[in-house]
């Protein structure tokens, strides 16, 4: 590896560094050697992580070498080095005038980034260097704990308290092994990321969490998320000593936000009510013990065993403190317009003092809260019980954090404290929604509208001052988007003598940046509040995006200022048919608000872009959203970025208003040239930083290229352009004619594709931010339905759901999925009929197209040629060439044309579900079946490919319609044996699912026994029954399964549906992941009870009912899998709704022996 000397330090770098990398490393060394702070901006793709690691570790080795040189010189007293110059070993000083005396004085490196997924990438970069320091990575119990019981807890704070309980009682054998095994070479020496640490801990039966804390003592470099440093509570919890350390914040553009949020909180009435409920529960338990007469040894033994070391009076005092706090908040008078009142930060101490929460009492109160939470830890439902108490404990630590920082209990207020913090009390606007959806909270929480106590910090400099007061050696903040640096340094409120704004390593032909003030129709583009929803502006923006989509190859990212703007734009474009025209060019994918469905959508986008022959895809996202940072849209995943406006924060939000007021106050006090931004400057900076973060998605490495479109006339202003990153500004051009934009972009991509090396497209890009793991191809959608769902705009945009837009509906995919595609007219007599003929035809067509493409390869002028040719073909093609193919329902007899379309769609779905090798096996089996008519060989192949994964069962069942007539009955039997469900394609060949289940129930005798002679129906039903019982035993445990069996036998004997439903509801509705057991139980229900069972199921699961029209379980309920409940609207309010439905169900009267046909179920809904 090349070695370069910078500032007297030899740095071992993996390759010859670029000039900008050398400059970056020189600035890092300047911070380390002069013991000063630095802000270093270097664009993504310039290797800043590698530069940071190599420079800091080289500096540490330099210090170590110079100490060794001095010790040798002192030992031999210069006898062996007479006449030799030892200065080449360097000067053993960490900073000017600060000599390093021994090895233990060499500063540790603390490397902090936003998330663990980003840290995993950093550790991967470290492995690529020649340096092998002692490494430690810190994480939470949620990420590191391997104890089965603790891992099952519902939240991090429950894991913390249960873990502490087990550690105190020495009942965790993983923790007991830490001291013995932490010195083993296999655990202490390798460079382990957080996943490696968990694997090694599991292998050696040692706790990874406490192992990492042990390794921290001897580590040279410690990795952690940066909220561990900025949050005083986390710093204390992890025992982080900052004295003399070098602290590096990577991806530091979020530091301002984290600094403020770590010192802020919002206390709602529901939080207080939850805490009071938990204390009431403990009081009732302890009172019951006292009333039973166990006042002496029995009581103390019980309390000791449960971890509660509190007198009954102390618990009652804690309840009184919470009641007084609730009363003090409610006593604050608010104006009648629901705007709330704002008070200085010091008011929080007055408010808490009314509840007797002070510096003198806080330690006792925190200890009591901790004991109660630990006492309740491990119980079922403990999360809902203890979440309020945990929040109160965190709040008390935030309010009184100055105590430990200053070391003086009387030191409460530092200069500017009352201004930097504000207390804002306002009405609780969410109390009605909470009362409707949840019965978890105390009834008092929903009786009246309460008040929210907000305590907001507006000075990120407060947290930065805390770090510097800890005695850090140097503080380095670095990111790809920190510009403008002067403003960023002012916000941090500490000096940064070293600053760097690095250029990019790319060449001129790799980036195109254009400001587009007007659309194709000449209308001004603007996201200003008074124009962004105007018909003229939305129409012009839609037309502009349509044209940009034509000329940008592969993946295109479109960023909107906010979710409401994105949703309103989509709604308008769908109504004007603009969305359909965009989707004809590239499928549209929409960033969802919910975190759960984001991975599904982004994976489908990656896969669409990487698909062979794909025209790419368009991803609609939001600035400051999940896609704007942490995701790697390198190469074809992001060839273009469109920013549709300036994403200013909500101007009337109380927190934004108060932040601007605070800055204006501080600036006026310090004078015009003071060290504070004005409120308006900060407001503009928030928008420009969000824009810069979105722009950073386009160039991800040295050989990447792409285009940036700034579609708002305000970007043409000099002030807005000055706040763009320095590496972007040289490329920027303002266009007054939209036609010139399309011309120049087309030319840019033609040149770039000729000059730049071709890289194979990746189906998934690493680096998902937030708390998500790194995207992997293993999570790509396995069926056609998942991909279509991801591109359905109305799935992710609530305002579009009521209307029909021609996109796939959310109903049964086999009966309603409608896919439109473009094809050249094919003579009717030559169309393939049947799956095998379609397969053969598609292979011949693919070969012909490949030959044709090869002959015309030299004629392709640029990347936009395919899109333009496709557009021309669409314009010239007769209307008959555009065909709509619908997967018909089983009752319809498909025509030849529709049959061919079904075959093609089925092949697409199979190809997406299987790997390439499996798909090749599938196609070979089909060709063999066509030639030999060997059904047994085909059935064996299909079973091995589709039977193991329940998600592929629908493909196996859907294959029925393509089986030759004389094999249909055999296929029906095999399908039922493998999946537990019939194909349900031909009534004359198959029983309904309910008939199969009923047959299995009526003939199987006692469940679990296997008669010697079984009919065909019994043979079909037995696998489904066995599978159900196996799943029930796995989900409910042996005891729960036994209860279910007993109830089922009783139902078979006496036919009382209400009895079995009561047991079933109690067992399967406490957790959403058990809902499939409730749904699948329909196989045992008798026909005349079916309708009532279906209605009750829908109510218990919180699903919408359809009056008297009830369908089979597969049609009326979404498909659910054990352990992985699907996210969706029906599950949003499960906890409260489910419990209330159970209560209403248990109050119902008995069901008659039959429900008359046409009878409604209104009486059940009314109850």
PDB file of N, CA and C in Angstrom, residues 6-7 18-31 36-44 46-49 51-52 55 249 252 475-489 495-505 724-727 729:
ATOM      1  N   UNK A   6       2.438  13.323   5.622  1.00  0.00           N
ATOM      2  CA  UNK A   6       1.674  14.553   5.750  1.00  0.00           C
ATOM      3  C   UNK A   6       1.940  15.142   7.129  1.00  0.00           C
ATOM      4  N   UNK A   7       2.354  16.380   7.196  1.00  0.00           N
ATOM      5  CA  UNK A   7       2.630  17.063   8.472  1.00  0.00           C
ATOM      6  C   UNK A   7       3.555  16.252   9.372  1.00  0.00           C
ATOM      7  N   UNK A  18      -6.162  10.925  -4.058  1.00  0.00           N
ATOM      8  CA  UNK A  18      -6.384  12.104  -4.886  1.00  0.00           C
ATOM      9  C   UNK A  18      -5.925  13.345  -4.128  1.00  0.00           C
ATOM     10  N   UNK A  19      -5.825  14.433  -4.839  1.00  0.00           N
ATOM     11  CA  UNK A  19      -5.382  15.682  -4.215  1.00  0.00           C
ATOM     12  C   UNK A  19      -6.347  16.113  -3.117  1.00  0.00           C
ATOM     13  N   UNK A  20      -7.662  16.001  -3.374  1.00  0.00           N
ATOM     14  CA  UNK A  20      -8.641  16.417  -2.365  1.00  0.00           C
ATOM     15  C   UNK A  20      -8.573  15.520  -1.133  1.00  0.00           C
ATOM     16  N   UNK A  21      -8.209  14.248  -1.306  1.00  0.00           N
ATOM     17  CA  UNK A  21      -8.056  13.353  -0.161  1.00  0.00           C
ATOM     18  C   UNK A  21      -6.828  13.734   0.670  1.00  0.00           C
ATOM     19  N   UNK A  22      -5.753  14.098   0.019  1.00  0.00           N
ATOM     20  CA  UNK A  22      -4.569  14.549   0.758  1.00  0.00           C
ATOM     21  C   UNK A  22      -4.876  15.818   1.543  1.00  0.00           C
ATOM     22  N   UNK A  23      -5.624  16.718   0.919  1.00  0.00           N
ATOM     23  CA  UNK A  23      -5.992  17.951   1.611  1.00  0.00           C
ATOM     24  C   UNK A  23      -6.859  17.645   2.832  1.00  0.00           C
ATOM     25  N   UNK A  24      -7.764  16.718   2.668  1.00  0.00           N
ATOM     26  CA  UNK A  24      -8.654  16.329   3.772  1.00  0.00           C
ATOM     27  C   UNK A  24      -7.839  15.732   4.925  1.00  0.00           C
ATOM     28  N   UNK A  25      -6.909  14.825   4.617  1.00  0.00           N
ATOM     29  CA  UNK A  25      -6.105  14.201   5.664  1.00  0.00           C
ATOM     30  C   UNK A  25      -5.205  15.222   6.356  1.00  0.00           C
ATOM     31  N   UNK A  26      -4.717  16.209   5.612  1.00  0.00           N
ATOM     32  CA  UNK A  26      -3.890  17.257   6.220  1.00  0.00           C
ATOM     33  C   UNK A  26      -4.697  18.058   7.236  1.00  0.00           C
ATOM     34  N   UNK A  27      -5.946  18.342   6.920  1.00  0.00           N
ATOM     35  CA  UNK A  27      -6.790  19.087   7.849  1.00  0.00           C
ATOM     36  C   UNK A  27      -7.106  18.260   9.096  1.00  0.00           C
ATOM     37  N   UNK A  28      -7.325  16.953   8.925  1.00  0.00           N
ATOM     38  CA  UNK A  28      -7.553  16.084  10.083  1.00  0.00           C
ATOM     39  C   UNK A  28      -6.330  16.105  10.989  1.00  0.00           C
ATOM     40  N   UNK A  29      -5.145  15.971  10.394  1.00  0.00           N
ATOM     41  CA  UNK A  29      -3.915  15.997  11.192  1.00  0.00           C
ATOM     42  C   UNK A  29      -3.725  17.345  11.882  1.00  0.00           C
ATOM     43  N   UNK A  30      -4.119  18.423  11.222  1.00  0.00           N
ATOM     44  CA  UNK A  30      -4.009  19.740  11.852  1.00  0.00           C
ATOM     45  C   UNK A  30      -4.863  19.816  13.109  1.00  0.00           C
ATOM     46  N   UNK A  31      -6.062  19.265  13.053  1.00  0.00           N
ATOM     47  CA  UNK A  31      -6.920  19.224  14.247  1.00  0.00           C
ATOM     48  C   UNK A  31      -6.267  18.402  15.356  1.00  0.00           C
ATOM     49  N   UNK A  36      -7.356  21.169  18.236  1.00  0.00           N
ATOM     50  CA  UNK A  36      -8.430  22.116  17.947  1.00  0.00           C
ATOM     51  C   UNK A  36      -9.571  21.378  17.250  1.00  0.00           C
ATOM     52  N   UNK A  37     -10.717  22.046  17.166  1.00  0.00           N
ATOM     53  CA  UNK A  37     -11.902  21.465  16.538  1.00  0.00           C
ATOM     54  C   UNK A  37     -11.917  21.774  15.040  1.00  0.00           C
ATOM     55  N   UNK A  38     -12.583  20.912  14.285  1.00  0.00           N
ATOM     56  CA  UNK A  38     -12.637  21.119  12.842  1.00  0.00           C
ATOM     57  C   UNK A  38     -13.977  20.741  12.249  1.00  0.00           C
ATOM     58  N   UNK A  39     -14.399  21.479  11.207  1.00  0.00           N
ATOM     59  CA  UNK A  39     -15.580  21.142  10.396  1.00  0.00           C
ATOM     60  C   UNK A  39     -15.079  20.852   8.990  1.00  0.00           C
ATOM     61  N   UNK A  40     -15.272  19.623   8.532  1.00  0.00           N
ATOM     62  CA  UNK A  40     -14.721  19.198   7.247  1.00  0.00           C
ATOM     63  C   UNK A  40     -15.848  18.653   6.372  1.00  0.00           C
ATOM     64  N   UNK A  41     -16.092  19.320   5.247  1.00  0.00           N
ATOM     65  CA  UNK A  41     -17.098  18.839   4.305  1.00  0.00           C
ATOM     66  C   UNK A  41     -16.386  18.224   3.101  1.00  0.00           C
ATOM     67  N   UNK A  42     -16.768  16.996   2.780  1.00  0.00           N
ATOM     68  CA  UNK A  42     -16.238  16.329   1.599  1.00  0.00           C
ATOM     69  C   UNK A  42     -17.358  15.513   0.979  1.00  0.00           C
ATOM     70  N   UNK A  43     -17.657  15.709  -0.292  1.00  0.00           N
ATOM     71  CA  UNK A  43     -18.826  15.066  -0.907  1.00  0.00           C
ATOM     72  C   UNK A  43     -18.776  13.542  -0.804  1.00  0.00           C
ATOM     73  N   UNK A  44     -19.953  12.943  -0.802  1.00  0.00           N
ATOM     74  CA  UNK A  44     -20.048  11.487  -0.819  1.00  0.00           C
ATOM     75  C   UNK A  44     -19.349  10.952  -2.059  1.00  0.00           C
ATOM     76  N   UNK A  46     -15.937  10.710  -2.111  1.00  0.00           N
ATOM     77  CA  UNK A  46     -14.542  11.171  -2.104  1.00  0.00           C
ATOM     78  C   UNK A  46     -13.689  10.403  -1.101  1.00  0.00           C
ATOM     79  N   UNK A  47     -14.258   9.398  -0.435  1.00  0.00           N
ATOM     80  CA  UNK A  47     -13.463   8.551   0.455  1.00  0.00           C
ATOM     81  C   UNK A  47     -13.128   9.177   1.795  1.00  0.00           C
ATOM     82  N   UNK A  48     -14.040   9.996   2.341  1.00  0.00           N
ATOM     83  CA  UNK A  48     -13.733  10.675   3.597  1.00  0.00           C
ATOM     84  C   UNK A  48     -13.628   9.691   4.762  1.00  0.00           C
ATOM     85  N   UNK A  49     -14.410   8.615   4.748  1.00  0.00           N
ATOM     86  CA  UNK A  49     -14.327   7.628   5.831  1.00  0.00           C
ATOM     87  C   UNK A  49     -12.948   6.986   5.865  1.00  0.00           C
ATOM     88  N   UNK A  51     -10.196   8.207   4.659  1.00  0.00           N
ATOM     89  CA  UNK A  51      -9.215   9.230   5.054  1.00  0.00           C
ATOM     90  C   UNK A  51      -9.211   9.440   6.563  1.00  0.00           C
ATOM     91  N   UNK A  52     -10.392   9.498   7.161  1.00  0.00           N
ATOM     92  CA  UNK A  52     -10.484   9.685   8.609  1.00  0.00           C
ATOM     93  C   UNK A  52      -9.809   8.551   9.364  1.00  0.00           C
ATOM     94  N   UNK A  55      -5.886   8.397   8.759  1.00  0.00           N
ATOM     95  CA  UNK A  55      -5.163   9.527   9.342  1.00  0.00           C
ATOM     96  C   UNK A  55      -5.102   9.430  10.861  1.00  0.00           C
ATOM     97  N   UNK A 249     -17.500  12.997  14.576  1.00  0.00           N
ATOM     98  CA  UNK A 249     -18.904  12.847  14.191  1.00  0.00           C
ATOM     99  C   UNK A 249     -18.961  12.747  12.670  1.00  0.00           C
ATOM    100  N   UNK A 252     -22.394  14.344  10.021  1.00  0.00           N
ATOM    101  CA  UNK A 252     -22.702  15.299  11.089  1.00  0.00           C
ATOM    102  C   UNK A 252     -23.767  16.318  10.713  1.00  0.00           C
ATOM    103  N   UNK A 475     -12.356  17.761  18.448  1.00  0.00           N
ATOM    104  CA  UNK A 475     -13.708  17.429  18.001  1.00  0.00           C
ATOM    105  C   UNK A 475     -13.764  17.691  16.501  1.00  0.00           C
ATOM    106  N   UNK A 476     -14.090  16.642  15.711  1.00  0.00           N
ATOM    107  CA  UNK A 476     -14.124  16.766  14.251  1.00  0.00           C
ATOM    108  C   UNK A 476     -15.533  16.426  13.769  1.00  0.00           C
ATOM    109  N   UNK A 477     -16.172  17.383  13.087  1.00  0.00           N
ATOM    110  CA  UNK A 477     -17.487  17.157  12.480  1.00  0.00           C
ATOM    111  C   UNK A 477     -17.299  17.078  10.974  1.00  0.00           C
ATOM    112  N   UNK A 478     -17.803  16.016  10.367  1.00  0.00           N
ATOM    113  CA  UNK A 478     -17.609  15.848   8.922  1.00  0.00           C
ATOM    114  C   UNK A 478     -18.863  15.257   8.287  1.00  0.00           C
ATOM    115  N   UNK A 479     -19.097  15.618   7.045  1.00  0.00           N
ATOM    116  CA  UNK A 479     -20.240  15.089   6.293  1.00  0.00           C
ATOM    117  C   UNK A 479     -20.079  15.501   4.839  1.00  0.00           C
ATOM    118  N   UNK A 480     -20.954  14.986   4.011  1.00  0.00           N
ATOM    119  CA  UNK A 480     -20.950  15.387   2.611  1.00  0.00           C
ATOM    120  C   UNK A 480     -21.731  16.651   2.368  1.00  0.00           C
ATOM    121  N   UNK A 481     -22.609  17.045   3.352  1.00  0.00           N
ATOM    122  CA  UNK A 481     -23.472  18.220   3.166  1.00  0.00           C
ATOM    123  C   UNK A 481     -23.512  19.022   4.452  1.00  0.00           C
ATOM    124  N   UNK A 482     -22.538  19.894   4.639  1.00  0.00           N
ATOM    125  CA  UNK A 482     -22.523  20.800   5.784  1.00  0.00           C
ATOM    126  C   UNK A 482     -22.623  22.267   5.344  1.00  0.00           C
ATOM    127  N   UNK A 483     -22.534  22.516   4.052  1.00  0.00           N
ATOM    128  CA  UNK A 483     -22.504  23.889   3.554  1.00  0.00           C
ATOM    129  C   UNK A 483     -23.804  24.616   3.908  1.00  0.00           C
ATOM    130  N   UNK A 484     -23.737  25.926   4.159  1.00  0.00           N
ATOM    131  CA  UNK A 484     -22.526  26.742   4.291  1.00  0.00           C
ATOM    132  C   UNK A 484     -21.858  26.527   5.646  1.00  0.00           C
ATOM    133  N   UNK A 485     -20.522  26.359   5.641  1.00  0.00           N
ATOM    134  CA  UNK A 485     -19.802  25.989   6.858  1.00  0.00           C
ATOM    135  C   UNK A 485     -19.834  27.083   7.915  1.00  0.00           C
ATOM    136  N   UNK A 486     -19.773  28.321   7.508  1.00  0.00           N
ATOM    137  CA  UNK A 486     -19.757  29.407   8.495  1.00  0.00           C
ATOM    138  C   UNK A 486     -21.026  29.405   9.335  1.00  0.00           C
ATOM    139  N   UNK A 487     -22.167  29.167   8.690  1.00  0.00           N
ATOM    140  CA  UNK A 487     -23.437  29.120   9.411  1.00  0.00           C
ATOM    141  C   UNK A 487     -23.496  27.916  10.334  1.00  0.00           C
ATOM    142  N   UNK A 488     -22.989  26.785   9.867  1.00  0.00           N
ATOM    143  CA  UNK A 488     -23.000  25.576  10.685  1.00  0.00           C
ATOM    144  C   UNK A 488     -22.161  25.777  11.945  1.00  0.00           C
ATOM    145  N   UNK A 489     -21.004  26.414  11.797  1.00  0.00           N
ATOM    146  CA  UNK A 489     -20.139  26.664  12.956  1.00  0.00           C
ATOM    147  C   UNK A 489     -20.823  27.597  13.944  1.00  0.00           C
ATOM    148  N   UNK A 495     -15.778  27.142  19.017  1.00  0.00           N
ATOM    149  CA  UNK A 495     -14.865  27.536  17.934  1.00  0.00           C
ATOM    150  C   UNK A 495     -14.434  26.348  17.072  1.00  0.00           C
ATOM    151  N   UNK A 496     -14.339  26.586  15.775  1.00  0.00           N
ATOM    152  CA  UNK A 496     -13.836  25.591  14.822  1.00  0.00           C
ATOM    153  C   UNK A 496     -12.745  26.258  13.980  1.00  0.00           C
ATOM    154  N   UNK A 497     -11.511  26.276  14.487  1.00  0.00           N
ATOM    155  CA  UNK A 497     -10.434  26.949  13.743  1.00  0.00           C
ATOM    156  C   UNK A 497     -10.121  26.303  12.401  1.00  0.00           C
ATOM    157  N   UNK A 498     -10.363  24.992  12.269  1.00  0.00           N
ATOM    158  CA  UNK A 498     -10.035  24.291  11.028  1.00  0.00           C
ATOM    159  C   UNK A 498     -11.324  24.028  10.253  1.00  0.00           C
ATOM    160  N   UNK A 499     -11.394  24.512   9.022  1.00  0.00           N
ATOM    161  CA  UNK A 499     -12.566  24.288   8.170  1.00  0.00           C
ATOM    162  C   UNK A 499     -12.090  23.853   6.789  1.00  0.00           C
ATOM    163  N   UNK A 500     -12.878  23.014   6.147  1.00  0.00           N
ATOM    164  CA  UNK A 500     -12.549  22.554   4.799  1.00  0.00           C
ATOM    165  C   UNK A 500     -13.834  22.300   4.030  1.00  0.00           C
ATOM    166  N   UNK A 501     -13.912  22.828   2.837  1.00  0.00           N
ATOM    167  CA  UNK A 501     -15.029  22.563   1.926  1.00  0.00           C
ATOM    168  C   UNK A 501     -14.422  21.956   0.667  1.00  0.00           C
ATOM    169  N   UNK A 502     -14.394  20.641   0.598  1.00  0.00           N
ATOM    170  CA  UNK A 502     -13.652  19.921  -0.427  1.00  0.00           C
ATOM    171  C   UNK A 502     -14.398  19.875  -1.760  1.00  0.00           C
ATOM    172  N   UNK A 503     -13.679  19.899  -2.877  1.00  0.00           N
ATOM    173  CA  UNK A 503     -14.317  19.639  -4.172  1.00  0.00           C
ATOM    174  C   UNK A 503     -14.555  18.142  -4.354  1.00  0.00           C
ATOM    175  N   UNK A 504     -15.216  17.800  -5.434  1.00  0.00           N
ATOM    176  CA  UNK A 504     -15.480  16.384  -5.716  1.00  0.00           C
ATOM    177  C   UNK A 504     -14.332  15.808  -6.554  1.00  0.00           C
ATOM    178  N   UNK A 505     -14.298  14.476  -6.640  1.00  0.00           N
ATOM    179  CA  UNK A 505     -13.256  13.808  -7.426  1.00  0.00           C
ATOM    180  C   UNK A 505     -13.726  13.524  -8.847  1.00  0.00           C
ATOM    181  N   UNK A 724     -25.833  26.229  -2.108  1.00  0.00           N
ATOM    182  CA  UNK A 724     -25.622  24.888  -2.645  1.00  0.00           C
ATOM    183  C   UNK A 724     -24.195  24.440  -2.343  1.00  0.00           C
ATOM    184  N   UNK A 725     -23.916  23.128  -2.338  1.00  0.00           N
ATOM    185  CA  UNK A 725     -22.557  22.652  -2.058  1.00  0.00           C
ATOM    186  C   UNK A 725     -21.553  23.219  -3.057  1.00  0.00           C
ATOM    187  N   UNK A 726     -20.323  23.409  -2.595  1.00  0.00           N
ATOM    188  CA  UNK A 726     -19.296  24.022  -3.450  1.00  0.00           C
ATOM    189  C   UNK A 726     -18.987  23.152  -4.663  1.00  0.00           C
ATOM    190  N   UNK A 727     -19.136  21.816  -4.546  1.00  0.00           N
ATOM    191  CA  UNK A 727     -18.822  20.949  -5.680  1.00  0.00           C
ATOM    192  C   UNK A 727     -19.925  20.959  -6.731  1.00  0.00           C
ATOM    193  N   UNK A 729     -21.831  23.972  -7.398  1.00  0.00           N
ATOM    194  CA  UNK A 729     -21.957  25.317  -7.973  1.00  0.00           C
ATOM    195  C   UNK A 729     -21.255  25.492  -9.322  1.00  0.00           C
TER     196      UNK A 729
END
